Amino acid sequence: MLKFELLQEDKTSAARLGRLTTAHTTVDTPIFMPVGTQATVKTLTPEDLYEIGAGIILANAYHLYLRPGCELIQQAGGLHRFMNWKKGILTDSGGFQVFSLSKLRDINDDGVWFHSHIDGSRHFLTPEKVMEIEAKLGADIAMCFDECAPYPCTYEEAEKAVKRTSLWAGRCKKAHNNDKQVLFGIIQGSVYPELRERSVGELTALDFPGYAIGGLSVGEPKEMLYATLEVTTRMLPREKPRYLMGVGAPEDLLEGVRLGVDMFDCVLPTRLARHGTAYTAEGKITVRNALYAADFSPLDARCSCYVCQNYSRAYIRHLIKAEEILAQRLLSYHNLYFLFQLMAGIRAALAKGEFPSFYREFFHNYISA
Amino acid sequence: MLKFELLQEDKTSAARLGRLTTAHTTVDTPIFMPVGTQATVKTLTPEDLYEIGAGIILANAYHLYLRPGCELIQQAGGLHRFMNWKKGILTDSGGFQVFSLSKLRDINDDGVWFHSHIDGSRHFLTPEKVMEIEAKLGADIAMCFDECAPYPCTYEEAEKAVKRTSLWAGRCKKAHNNDKQVLFGIIQGSVYPELRERSVGELTALDFPGYAIGGLSVGEPKEMLYATLEVTTRMLPREKPRYLMGVGAPEDLLEGVRLGVDMFDCVLPTRLARHGTAYTAEGKITVRNALYAADFSPLDARCSCYVCQNYSRAYIRHLIKAEEILAQRLLSYHNLYFLFQLMAGIRAALAKGEFPSFYREFFHNYISA
């Protein structure tokens, strides 16, 4: 099941406030969804995520199909029970991972042959097989199996990926049969406006309950990301949720909302945590640096999260230097909290009709680098 | 400050129930103290530890002196503030670490020259210097700087270490000047009863508020550990707390209590967690094993901890195989909880005068290996 209500639209941009209801959750949009690729948002428990405010998390069908196997997860009672997560889950189909992680692939219109990045074993995935996997995982929202073209790629390569993505979307829709789970289509087309337009046309003709914008944030310059996003979202149906895949830097969340996106996901907050980096209202800081060795202030003086209320930069830097896991845990918690506060701020501004000033204020303070 | 009350003594053994009050905490003994060597109990927050029931944790003067440096911790307001821990802390002096971790040491009665295991830098530690370090850290309980003889060692080597430990204990006591912090003496003597006796005599002559039993659990057979412990504890003053250093396997906690020990510490629960092993009422299980791949029961069916209420062996095994940090975090939590429940059971049995039957029941179920 899926319900999407538009609560408010910004007058000066494509930004909108909405409410999304799935089988396990109701969340206000625009929303950020933490990534739990392998059935865990790295270092954190579900309780940590509830505390941070997470309502939907991501998991990855490709990864879970390879390890521990979707039959095992089905046997456990589905992904929610397996990982002890009681709210919404969205499973990415693994299209992106098949093309970015696996080896020696052989792709044709039927499906993809690939070798597991874990043990080299050979697998064949088709749109029908991916629907079967996602049904076993039992997420609230499943994604179509798509072909994600790399960046850069020629017009001809991108066109081929669009064609195949549309073909597979039709087969996914036909194979998907699950009244608790909904299926989103994925728009491809690389950075070519004409191909994006064609992809939107072909996917919307299939009438999905929601649309993801794929093939972005794969290495293209920010200007191209924003320009492509703009031409894509403006053609998507107003009344359905729009999900920009793999995008999550604070400045991109702001731009994405401005251009009409409702849902985001990204590994960045937990990956930056592993690298000893924290978000702050003024921009990112590399807590690992000697600069913070005797800095007894919190990661972000404006942040009210558990980490900022209880720990100093100096302590977290010590944990990083001593290779203590608590460093990753505290930084992951803070970075996710920071993004959730940002999204809450965006939603509050949209509700009050003050998105433009919120947007200006954010960029006045935040130095992206 | 330190207050130790003896609440109850077992009629059939040296086991005793007590209550220990330090500057930051009051705990019932026998107690297990989790180890936070580098100012963090690996993977866990202070809140996790409060939830588990921890009242005193350990930290290590040697490690913290080398990194991040005790001046930095003093500047942060002491170790409690630095690591956000509000209850008791005991700092080990680093005697054991100087002899086990560092390189190219040169030891004489004045002190020890050694090279840091982190960056090779050269350091000289004396009893007075260690007292200064421990004062800066500001733990509730500080340990004397001692010489810990390895196992096996000759009688002559062990005798030399006892002599030096007594000499240094006197200098530590003289140098220690802190009314919030108390100083414990450390008994040495390897596995030689005569030397243990001499060490107890020399240390108790200095009249410390509590005594640690060092130089055990360093590789000697269990029978030797127990026999040495027995001759040592029976000579120690009844009214003062006794702390067995570095011992924490469930069976050793039971034996230690039976032989009159009040305080224990050990890295085992968190180290086993890193190796994918969990304590259960029936003994240890290696959750990493394929045996548990589709086992949807909790780590320990009798355990009421957060982990056992919410996660299966199959899920935790998946996290281990996928190298996800949450595995370590969940196993650390459970293993510590298991030991805290065991100690709570021991204390309840002592209060009811039922320690002997608790002891038998435990060994009836628990297979140590």
XYZ file of C-alpha atoms in Angstrom:
738
model
C 0.000 0.000 0.000
C 1.066 3.592 -0.572
C -0.591 6.922 0.064
C 0.990 10.240 -0.826
C -0.591 13.545 0.097
C 0.728 16.906 -1.001
C 0.354 19.233 1.964
C 1.960 22.407 0.693
C 3.878 23.703 -2.308
C 6.480 26.457 -2.359
C 5.452 29.388 -4.555
C 8.942 30.221 -5.757
C 10.268 26.756 -6.583
C 9.266 23.146 -7.167
C 9.704 22.353 -3.430
C 6.813 20.617 -1.731
C 5.736 19.297 1.649
C 4.024 15.913 1.652
C 3.022 12.912 3.694
C 3.853 9.383 2.647
C 2.199 6.295 4.129
C 3.523 2.788 3.477
C 2.709 -0.600 5.031
C 4.873 0.125 8.109
C 5.128 3.882 8.454
C 3.851 7.382 7.844
C 6.489 10.037 7.225
C 6.484 13.668 6.229
C 8.420 14.551 3.093
C 10.933 15.718 1.977
C 12.631 12.871 3.827
C 16.154 11.475 4.120
C 16.432 7.674 4.299
C 19.533 6.179 6.005
C 21.213 3.354 4.108
C 21.396 -0.120 5.652
C 22.841 -1.967 2.661
C 23.492 -5.233 4.493
C 20.453 -5.093 6.802
C 22.138 -2.693 9.245
C 22.734 1.044 9.165
C 26.424 0.842 9.947
C 27.224 0.880 13.723
C 23.658 1.864 14.769
C 20.695 -0.004 16.243
C 17.060 0.529 15.206
C 16.547 2.320 18.543
C 19.307 4.809 17.668
C 17.570 5.434 14.333
C 14.128 5.929 15.911
C 15.743 8.436 18.285
C 17.301 10.274 15.339
C 13.877 10.344 13.689
C 14.273 7.824 10.861
C 11.006 6.549 9.385
C 12.248 4.672 6.310
C 15.604 3.009 5.767
C 17.145 1.455 2.682
C 18.436 -2.035 2.177
C 19.928 -3.567 -0.930
C 18.468 -6.559 -2.761
C 21.760 -7.349 -4.568
C 23.756 -7.489 -1.325
C 21.138 -9.434 0.643
C 20.531 -11.858 -2.236
C 24.251 -12.726 -2.153
C 24.555 -12.676 1.650
C 22.819 -14.022 3.727
C 20.398 -14.988 0.906
C 16.787 -13.901 0.515
C 15.406 -17.340 1.398
C 17.013 -17.052 4.832
C 15.484 -13.611 5.329
C 12.089 -14.884 4.190
C 12.459 -17.765 6.653
C 13.185 -15.216 9.407
C 9.828 -13.610 8.641
C 11.104 -10.945 6.234
C 13.666 -8.181 6.494
C 11.766 -6.202 9.158
C 11.852 -9.129 11.585
C 15.351 -10.257 10.565
C 16.912 -6.902 11.416
C 14.437 -5.819 14.118
C 13.249 -2.718 12.238
C 9.628 -1.764 12.788
C 9.202 1.183 10.415
C 9.474 1.544 6.634
C 12.025 -0.169 4.402
C 12.823 0.536 0.766
C 14.884 -2.045 -1.105
C 16.994 -0.959 -4.003
C 16.872 -3.588 -6.732
C 20.628 -3.886 -7.064
C 20.740 -2.587 -10.636
C 23.367 -0.038 -9.619
C 25.422 -2.600 -7.654
C 25.410 -5.191 -10.456
C 26.956 -2.575 -12.718
C 29.324 -1.007 -10.188
C 30.455 -3.854 -7.898
C 30.274 -7.190 -9.691
C 32.734 -8.550 -12.240
C 32.633 -9.980 -15.760
C 29.043 -9.147 -16.396
C 27.248 -10.109 -19.583
C 24.118 -8.109 -20.162
C 21.324 -8.635 -22.682
C 17.650 -7.752 -22.813
C 16.776 -10.879 -20.868
C 18.921 -10.084 -17.815
C 22.466 -9.854 -16.419
C 25.121 -12.495 -15.801
C 27.590 -11.425 -13.135
C 30.107 -12.717 -10.641
C 29.560 -12.062 -6.953
C 31.946 -9.451 -5.493
C 32.075 -11.637 -2.359
C 33.044 -15.104 -3.575
C 33.116 -14.880 -7.376
C 30.090 -17.178 -7.763
C 28.115 -16.725 -11.019
C 24.550 -15.412 -10.974
C 21.867 -14.445 -13.465
C 19.396 -11.750 -12.540
C 16.298 -10.886 -14.564
C 13.565 -8.368 -13.768
C 11.320 -11.283 -12.692
C 14.006 -12.782 -10.456
C 14.626 -9.382 -8.806
C 10.895 -8.994 -8.107
C 10.960 -12.440 -6.479
C 13.951 -11.410 -4.319
C 12.351 -8.135 -3.270
C 9.079 -9.916 -2.461
C 10.970 -12.295 -0.164
C 12.693 -9.384 1.566
C 9.267 -7.809 2.057
C 10.177 -4.111 2.061
C 7.414 -1.473 1.987
C 8.792 -0.081 -1.279
C 10.590 -2.141 -3.929
C 12.538 -0.688 -6.860
C 12.434 -1.885 -10.464
C 15.524 -3.615 -11.848
C 17.187 -1.007 -14.064
C 20.332 -0.442 -16.072
C 22.360 2.371 -14.611
C 24.713 3.871 -17.226
C 28.077 5.105 -15.877
C 29.305 8.697 -16.114
C 30.583 9.681 -18.547
C 28.836 7.643 -21.234
C 27.926 8.372 -24.854
C 24.437 9.311 -25.938
C 24.117 5.900 -27.586
C 25.069 4.003 -24.412
C 22.686 6.093 -22.330
C 19.916 5.555 -24.882
C 20.432 1.790 -24.745
C 20.202 1.854 -20.929
C 16.989 3.912 -21.097
C 15.444 1.452 -23.561
C 16.365 -1.563 -21.454
C 15.264 0.149 -18.219
C 11.835 0.773 -19.755
C 11.584 -2.789 -21.062
C 12.551 -4.178 -17.656
C 10.209 -1.780 -15.822
C 7.299 -3.274 -17.793
C 8.398 -6.800 -16.899
C 8.945 -5.828 -13.236
C 5.457 -4.346 -13.066
C 3.963 -7.494 -14.559
C 5.914 -9.765 -12.197
C 5.254 -7.675 -9.078
C 2.265 -8.969 -7.204
C 2.161 -7.927 -3.584
C -0.519 -5.765 -2.011
C 1.631 -4.766 0.983
C 4.611 -3.731 -1.109
C 4.618 -1.025 -3.783
C 6.936 -0.821 -6.774
C 8.664 2.373 -7.915
C 9.921 2.928 -11.461
C 13.427 4.325 -12.048
C 14.157 7.097 -14.554
C 17.493 6.854 -16.393
C 18.995 8.890 -19.251
C 22.366 10.017 -17.903
C 22.881 13.773 -18.364
C 20.983 13.953 -21.689
C 17.743 15.977 -21.302
C 16.163 14.322 -24.337
C 16.783 10.831 -22.898
C 15.524 11.840 -19.461
C 12.364 13.095 -21.151
C 11.956 9.834 -23.044
C 12.562 7.785 -19.882
C 9.975 9.782 -17.929
C 7.468 9.317 -20.763
C 7.971 5.564 -20.955
C 7.968 5.024 -17.193
C 4.950 7.222 -16.440
C 3.057 5.375 -19.178
C 3.409 2.301 -16.941
C 1.802 4.255 -14.091
C 3.962 3.485 -11.040
C 2.897 4.786 -7.588
C 6.235 6.593 -7.302
C 9.306 7.422 -9.382
C 12.976 7.301 -8.605
C 15.569 9.361 -10.435
C 18.542 7.064 -10.994
C 21.875 7.429 -12.754
C 22.795 10.660 -10.999
C 25.464 11.334 -8.370
C 27.692 8.882 -10.250
C 30.558 11.296 -10.893
C 28.997 14.116 -12.940
C 29.653 17.759 -11.940
C 27.123 19.272 -9.517
C 25.792 21.675 -12.175
C 24.929 18.719 -14.391
C 23.278 16.908 -11.493
C 21.089 19.922 -10.760
C 20.303 20.655 -14.437
C 19.371 17.025 -15.153
C 17.309 16.845 -11.995
C 15.420 19.964 -13.037
C 14.421 18.647 -16.451
C 13.438 15.305 -14.916
C 11.313 16.408 -11.956
C 9.370 18.987 -13.942
C 8.047 16.232 -16.214
C 7.113 13.853 -13.399
C 3.473 13.709 -12.254
C 2.826 16.205 -9.459
C 0.788 13.858 -7.260
C 3.358 11.048 -6.955
C 6.444 10.869 -4.738
C 9.849 11.476 -6.351
C 12.947 9.815 -5.002
C 16.451 10.984 -5.928
C 18.721 7.965 -5.506
C 22.126 8.142 -3.815
C 22.094 11.862 -3.090
C 22.618 13.173 0.406
C 25.216 15.927 0.791
C 23.487 18.741 2.734
C 23.765 21.224 -0.158
C 22.329 18.633 -2.572
C 19.398 17.940 -0.264
C 18.566 21.653 -0.327
C 18.880 21.828 -4.120
C 16.995 18.565 -4.558
C 14.070 19.835 -2.487
C 14.064 23.103 -4.416
C 13.818 21.114 -7.642
C 10.865 19.055 -6.373
C 12.360 15.903 -4.822
C 10.514 14.195 -1.919
C 12.840 11.357 -0.924
C 16.624 10.994 -0.665
C 19.090 8.317 0.411
C 22.854 8.323 0.702
C 25.695 6.408 2.385
C 27.567 9.684 2.950
C 26.698 10.335 6.639
C 27.986 6.901 7.756
C 30.870 6.842 5.258
C 32.083 10.271 6.403
C 31.856 8.955 9.971
C 34.262 6.152 9.056
C 36.646 8.770 7.729
C 36.457 10.858 10.900
C 34.369 13.675 9.416
C 31.384 15.447 10.971
C 28.726 17.746 9.551
C 28.257 21.105 11.224
C 26.053 24.094 10.442
C 29.175 25.784 9.031
C 30.259 22.843 6.883
C 32.148 19.594 7.334
C 34.996 19.272 9.832
C 37.651 16.553 9.822
C 37.703 15.768 13.542
C 40.729 13.519 12.986
C 42.887 16.628 12.388
C 45.402 17.758 15.021
C 43.536 21.074 15.049
C 40.902 19.453 17.284
C 43.259 17.637 19.686
C 42.444 19.955 22.603
C 39.093 21.267 21.381
C 36.629 20.513 24.186
C 33.626 21.930 22.338
C 30.985 19.631 20.786
C 31.093 18.570 17.122
C 28.522 21.276 16.322
C 27.706 23.923 18.905
C 24.204 24.363 17.416
C 23.370 20.646 17.498
C 21.227 19.155 20.246
C 21.964 15.487 19.530
C 23.101 12.936 22.127
C 26.689 13.141 20.855
C 26.924 16.927 20.923
C 25.363 17.035 24.403
C 27.896 14.574 25.855
C 31.196 14.434 23.970
C 33.892 16.810 22.813
C 35.791 16.997 19.545
C 38.942 16.183 21.552
C 37.437 12.945 22.908
C 36.117 11.849 19.507
C 39.471 12.652 17.911
C 41.158 10.519 20.590
C 38.794 7.623 19.755
C 39.607 7.986 16.040
C 43.367 8.013 16.681
C 43.056 5.019 19.025
C 40.996 3.209 16.341
C 38.095 2.792 18.718
C 34.784 1.848 17.111
C 32.873 4.237 19.354
C 34.251 7.039 17.158
C 32.385 5.699 14.122
C 29.284 5.094 16.163
C 29.197 8.620 17.610
C 30.007 10.270 14.261
C 27.406 8.169 12.409
C 24.786 9.135 14.962
C 25.644 12.819 14.771
C 25.889 12.974 10.968
C 22.504 11.302 10.530
C 20.981 13.522 13.215
C 22.369 16.557 11.415
C 20.655 15.546 8.151
C 17.398 14.745 9.951
C 17.442 18.159 11.623
C 18.137 19.752 8.258
C 15.164 17.947 6.688
C 12.957 18.862 9.663
C 14.015 22.487 9.177
C 13.182 22.298 5.478
C 9.735 20.832 6.217
C 9.000 23.443 8.885
C 10.018 26.198 6.451
C 7.795 24.725 3.717
C 4.868 24.539 6.146
C 5.283 28.237 6.958
C 5.851 29.224 3.338
C 9.410 30.261 4.215
C 11.460 27.857 2.141
C 13.269 30.572 0.144
C 14.612 32.265 3.264
C 15.552 28.912 4.836
C 17.433 28.041 1.653
C 19.320 31.368 1.646
C 20.096 31.143 5.354
C 21.491 27.620 4.974
C 23.890 28.595 2.187
C 24.850 31.736 4.054
C 26.250 29.541 6.872
C 27.222 26.302 5.195
C 30.465 26.060 3.292
C 30.331 22.982 1.057
C 33.651 21.478 0.060
C 37.421 8.326 49.725
C 36.581 4.647 50.153
C 34.130 2.799 52.323
C 33.834 -0.973 52.351
C 31.174 -2.770 54.353
C 30.984 -6.525 54.693
C 27.288 -7.412 54.534
C 27.383 -11.195 54.631
C 29.876 -14.053 54.604
C 29.346 -17.525 53.189
C 29.659 -20.218 55.859
C 31.201 -22.848 53.587
C 33.774 -20.763 51.719
C 35.619 -17.444 51.718
C 32.857 -15.847 49.598
C 31.451 -12.566 50.866
C 28.864 -9.938 50.029
C 29.922 -6.343 50.482
C 29.256 -2.750 49.585
C 31.920 -0.456 48.211
C 31.612 3.320 48.092
C 34.049 5.492 46.149
C 34.012 9.178 45.183
C 31.580 8.552 42.280
C 29.664 5.384 43.076
C 28.324 2.822 45.514
C 28.326 -0.776 44.285
C 27.567 -4.132 45.806
C 30.370 -6.678 45.666
C 31.424 -9.137 44.306
C 31.502 -6.913 41.223
C 32.731 -7.229 37.657
C 34.334 -4.102 36.184
C 34.273 -3.691 32.361
C 37.566 -2.636 30.810
C 37.806 0.676 28.959
C 41.576 0.672 28.341
C 41.612 3.699 26.037
C 38.806 5.642 27.777
C 36.052 3.623 26.074
C 34.615 0.183 26.752
C 34.923 -1.040 23.189
C 31.844 -0.268 20.993
C 29.638 0.802 23.947
C 28.471 4.135 25.332
C 28.236 4.972 29.039
C 24.432 4.712 28.704
C 24.765 1.131 27.443
C 26.938 0.353 30.460
C 24.534 1.954 32.957
C 21.758 -0.142 31.382
C 23.865 -3.286 31.788
C 24.424 -2.340 35.414
C 28.064 -1.249 35.442
C 29.100 0.804 38.457
C 32.890 0.903 38.050
C 34.927 0.660 34.861
C 38.647 0.325 34.322
C 40.943 2.540 32.333
C 44.673 2.216 31.818
C 47.220 4.809 32.888
C 49.926 3.473 30.542
C 47.679 3.696 27.465
C 46.206 7.091 28.341
C 49.612 8.534 29.272
C 50.840 7.632 25.781
C 47.607 8.632 24.002
C 45.974 11.151 24.247
C 48.255 12.176 27.158
C 47.218 12.741 30.755
C 47.666 16.531 30.525
C 44.958 16.617 27.859
C 42.625 14.565 30.040
C 43.356 16.795 33.018
C 42.606 19.816 30.830
C 39.258 18.181 29.891
C 38.392 18.086 33.597
C 39.589 14.538 34.272
C 38.781 11.153 32.815
C 35.145 11.138 33.969
C 34.363 14.300 32.023
C 36.600 13.397 29.070
C 34.755 10.133 28.406
C 31.337 11.156 29.780
C 31.307 8.491 32.528
C 29.523 9.475 35.718
C 30.164 6.451 37.969
C 33.324 4.860 39.350
C 36.646 4.501 37.539
C 39.670 2.447 38.544
C 42.922 3.128 36.723
C 45.452 0.391 36.384
C 48.940 1.812 36.783
C 50.291 0.307 33.600
C 52.815 -1.944 35.321
C 51.455 -4.936 33.427
C 51.408 -3.058 30.089
C 54.954 -1.725 30.433
C 56.137 -5.317 30.800
C 53.843 -6.899 28.216
C 53.400 -4.285 25.455
C 56.376 -1.957 25.316
C 59.805 -2.648 23.819
C 63.459 -2.465 24.879
C 62.759 -1.816 28.492
C 65.477 -1.184 31.009
C 64.327 -1.659 34.547
C 66.039 -0.742 37.809
C 64.854 0.085 41.288
C 64.356 3.691 40.309
C 61.899 2.995 37.472
C 61.462 1.670 33.920
C 62.733 2.919 30.585
C 60.582 1.739 27.714
C 59.615 2.483 24.128
C 55.991 3.279 23.314
C 54.165 0.494 21.476
C 52.462 3.220 19.432
C 55.268 5.357 18.036
C 58.482 3.972 19.576
C 59.080 7.143 21.623
C 61.212 6.639 24.780
C 59.711 7.102 28.239
C 60.800 6.712 31.853
C 58.199 5.805 34.448
C 58.789 5.838 38.178
C 56.322 5.165 40.993
C 56.131 8.930 41.599
C 55.513 9.685 37.925
C 52.742 7.068 37.765
C 51.070 8.608 40.836
C 51.201 11.965 39.056
C 49.606 10.434 35.931
C 46.867 8.717 37.900
C 46.150 11.903 39.842
C 45.697 13.776 36.549
C 43.319 11.091 35.258
C 41.368 11.443 38.502
C 39.943 7.920 38.859
C 38.163 6.895 42.076
C 40.704 4.121 42.635
C 44.348 4.247 41.515
C 46.694 1.265 41.453
C 50.306 1.213 42.625
C 53.045 0.882 40.016
C 54.192 -2.738 40.245
C 56.468 -5.210 38.506
C 54.441 -8.036 37.027
C 56.611 -11.151 36.502
C 55.733 -13.239 33.445
C 54.630 -16.884 33.581
C 56.613 -19.041 33.744
C 59.393 -17.371 35.725
C 61.979 -18.677 38.171
C 61.650 -18.240 41.912
C 64.506 -15.752 41.793
C 62.840 -13.613 39.118
C 59.548 -13.695 40.999
C 61.308 -12.774 44.239
C 62.984 -9.800 42.566
C 59.602 -8.585 41.276
C 58.058 -8.935 44.745
C 60.891 -6.924 46.296
C 60.624 -4.155 43.737
C 56.817 -4.125 43.920
C 57.022 -3.613 47.700
C 59.660 -0.893 47.327
C 57.574 0.889 44.714
C 54.357 0.463 46.735
C 55.997 2.400 49.560
C 57.066 5.166 47.171
C 53.606 5.235 45.550
C 51.956 5.585 48.936
C 54.266 8.436 49.847
C 53.696 10.208 46.540
C 49.944 9.695 46.501
C 48.167 12.692 47.913
C 44.561 12.956 46.886
C 41.591 12.796 49.206
C 39.083 11.928 46.470
C 41.160 9.088 45.061
C 42.256 5.996 46.963
C 45.312 3.880 46.225
C 45.319 0.078 46.159
C 48.436 -2.046 46.665
C 49.190 -4.942 44.302
C 50.291 -8.365 45.528
C 52.826 -10.197 43.325
C 54.753 -13.473 43.780
C 53.912 -15.486 40.674
C 52.770 -19.025 41.582
C 55.101 -19.333 44.608
C 53.089 -19.486 47.880
C 56.054 -18.317 49.959
C 56.506 -15.228 47.780
C 52.790 -14.467 47.794
C 52.936 -14.632 51.570
C 55.900 -12.300 51.692
C 54.207 -9.880 49.272
C 51.005 -9.813 51.323
C 53.028 -9.180 54.467
C 54.988 -6.302 52.972
C 51.985 -4.707 51.293
C 49.625 -4.972 54.277
C 52.338 -3.419 56.445
C 51.856 -0.305 54.283
C 48.136 -0.367 55.142
C 46.372 0.266 51.832
C 42.565 0.705 51.755
C 42.313 -2.222 49.303
C 44.514 -4.908 47.743
C 44.783 -6.193 44.218
C 46.093 -9.628 43.341
C 48.315 -9.183 40.295
C 50.496 -11.511 38.248
C 47.762 -14.100 37.746
C 45.848 -15.057 34.601
C 49.103 -14.528 32.690
C 49.276 -18.020 31.197
C 49.423 -20.348 34.224
C 47.090 -23.406 34.379
C 43.716 -22.803 36.053
C 44.636 -25.054 39.006
C 47.657 -22.875 39.719
C 45.541 -19.728 39.435
C 43.056 -21.083 41.972
C 45.716 -22.467 44.347
C 47.704 -19.224 44.305
C 44.563 -17.197 44.779
C 43.631 -19.288 47.789
C 46.921 -18.788 49.618
C 46.812 -15.071 48.816
C 43.260 -14.166 49.810
C 43.364 -16.069 53.093
C 46.220 -13.865 54.269
C 44.593 -10.589 53.228
C 42.782 -8.494 55.853
C 39.129 -9.452 56.046
C 37.751 -5.913 56.210
C 39.362 -4.600 53.024
C 38.289 -5.113 49.392
C 40.235 -7.629 47.296
C 40.557 -7.191 43.566
C 41.690 -10.018 41.282
C 43.225 -8.371 38.228
C 42.515 -9.513 34.670
C 40.227 -12.403 35.566
C 36.763 -12.645 34.099
C 35.845 -16.023 32.546
C 32.507 -17.019 34.121
C 33.971 -20.108 35.811
C 36.848 -18.046 37.215
C 34.452 -15.448 38.601
C 32.653 -18.217 40.495
C 35.924 -19.679 41.800
C 37.287 -16.235 42.591
C 34.230 -15.358 44.656
C 34.450 -18.709 46.459
C 38.054 -17.885 47.337
C 37.142 -14.467 48.730
C 37.559 -11.997 45.874
C 35.371 -8.869 45.790
C 36.330 -7.198 42.489
C 37.197 -8.482 39.023
C 38.050 -6.995 35.636
C 38.702 -8.594 32.277
C 38.805 -7.726 28.572
C 37.317 -11.133 27.730
C 33.637 -10.169 27.185
C 34.506 -7.506 24.587
C 37.398 -9.506 23.085
C 35.193 -12.575 22.629
C 32.637 -10.282 20.984
C 35.253 -9.250 18.418
C 35.821 -12.935 17.699
C 32.115 -13.635 17.228
C 31.634 -15.538 20.498
C 28.778 -15.233 22.993
C 28.329 -16.413 26.573
C 25.275 -18.518 27.322
C 24.097 -20.304 30.464
C 25.330 -23.538 28.846
C 28.755 -22.221 27.882
C 30.269 -20.167 25.070
C 28.958 -20.396 21.513
C 30.806 -19.280 18.397
C 27.966 -17.501 16.603
C 30.190 -17.111 13.554
C 29.848 -20.863 12.865
C 27.679 -22.136 9.984
C 25.729 -24.092 12.597
C 23.892 -20.875 13.485
C 23.186 -19.650 9.922
C 19.449 -20.333 10.161
C 19.100 -20.326 13.947
C 16.418 -17.764 14.710
C 16.632 -18.186 18.475
C 18.345 -15.562 20.672
C 21.993 -15.831 21.718
C 20.879 -17.207 25.093
C 17.266 -18.287 25.586
C 17.516 -17.554 29.336
C 18.878 -14.041 28.873
C 16.639 -10.999 29.152
C 19.072 -8.454 27.675
C 18.240 -6.019 24.869
C 20.116 -8.162 22.345
C 18.439 -11.439 23.279
C 15.012 -9.771 23.251
C 15.463 -8.384 19.743
C 17.975 -10.298 17.611
C 18.579 -13.856 16.474
C 21.780 -15.844 16.211
C 21.168 -15.953 12.439
C 21.078 -12.152 12.197
C 24.158 -11.680 14.374
C 26.015 -14.334 12.360
C 25.070 -12.461 9.169
C 26.480 -9.241 10.663
C 29.723 -11.041 11.564
C 30.090 -12.533 8.067
C 29.308 -9.168 6.485
C 31.924 -7.551 8.782
C 29.354 -5.177 10.188
C 30.346 -3.396 13.395
C 26.889 -3.871 14.878
C 27.857 -7.526 15.444
C 30.624 -6.508 17.853
C 28.381 -3.990 19.512
C 25.545 -6.470 20.103
C 27.897 -9.249 21.262
C 29.791 -6.907 23.610
C 26.519 -5.769 25.126
C 25.256 -9.306 25.598
C 28.532 -10.706 26.967
C 28.818 -7.935 29.540
C 25.153 -8.310 30.469
C 25.700 -12.024 30.931
C 28.535 -11.414 33.395
C 26.542 -8.753 35.233
C 23.603 -11.122 35.581
C 25.979 -13.808 36.827
C 27.398 -11.454 39.460
C 23.887 -10.333 40.445
C 22.967 -14.012 40.842
C 26.040 -14.599 42.999
C 25.206 -11.612 45.206
C 21.567 -12.665 45.579
C 22.685 -16.179 46.522
C 25.162 -14.785 49.080
C 22.433 -12.597 50.582
C 20.199 -15.628 51.006
C 23.019 -17.829 52.297
C 22.686 -20.015 49.204
C 26.052 -19.540 47.534
C 26.984 -23.255 47.600
C 23.871 -24.320 45.694
C 24.233 -21.425 43.227
C 27.827 -22.497 42.634
C 26.816 -26.151 42.013
C 23.897 -25.168 39.776
C 26.144 -22.927 37.678
C 28.695 -25.656 37.026
C 25.925 -28.154 36.397
C 24.808 -26.061 33.381
C 27.942 -24.284 32.240
C 30.500 -26.088 30.130
C 33.732 -24.132 30.219
C 36.107 -24.577 27.300
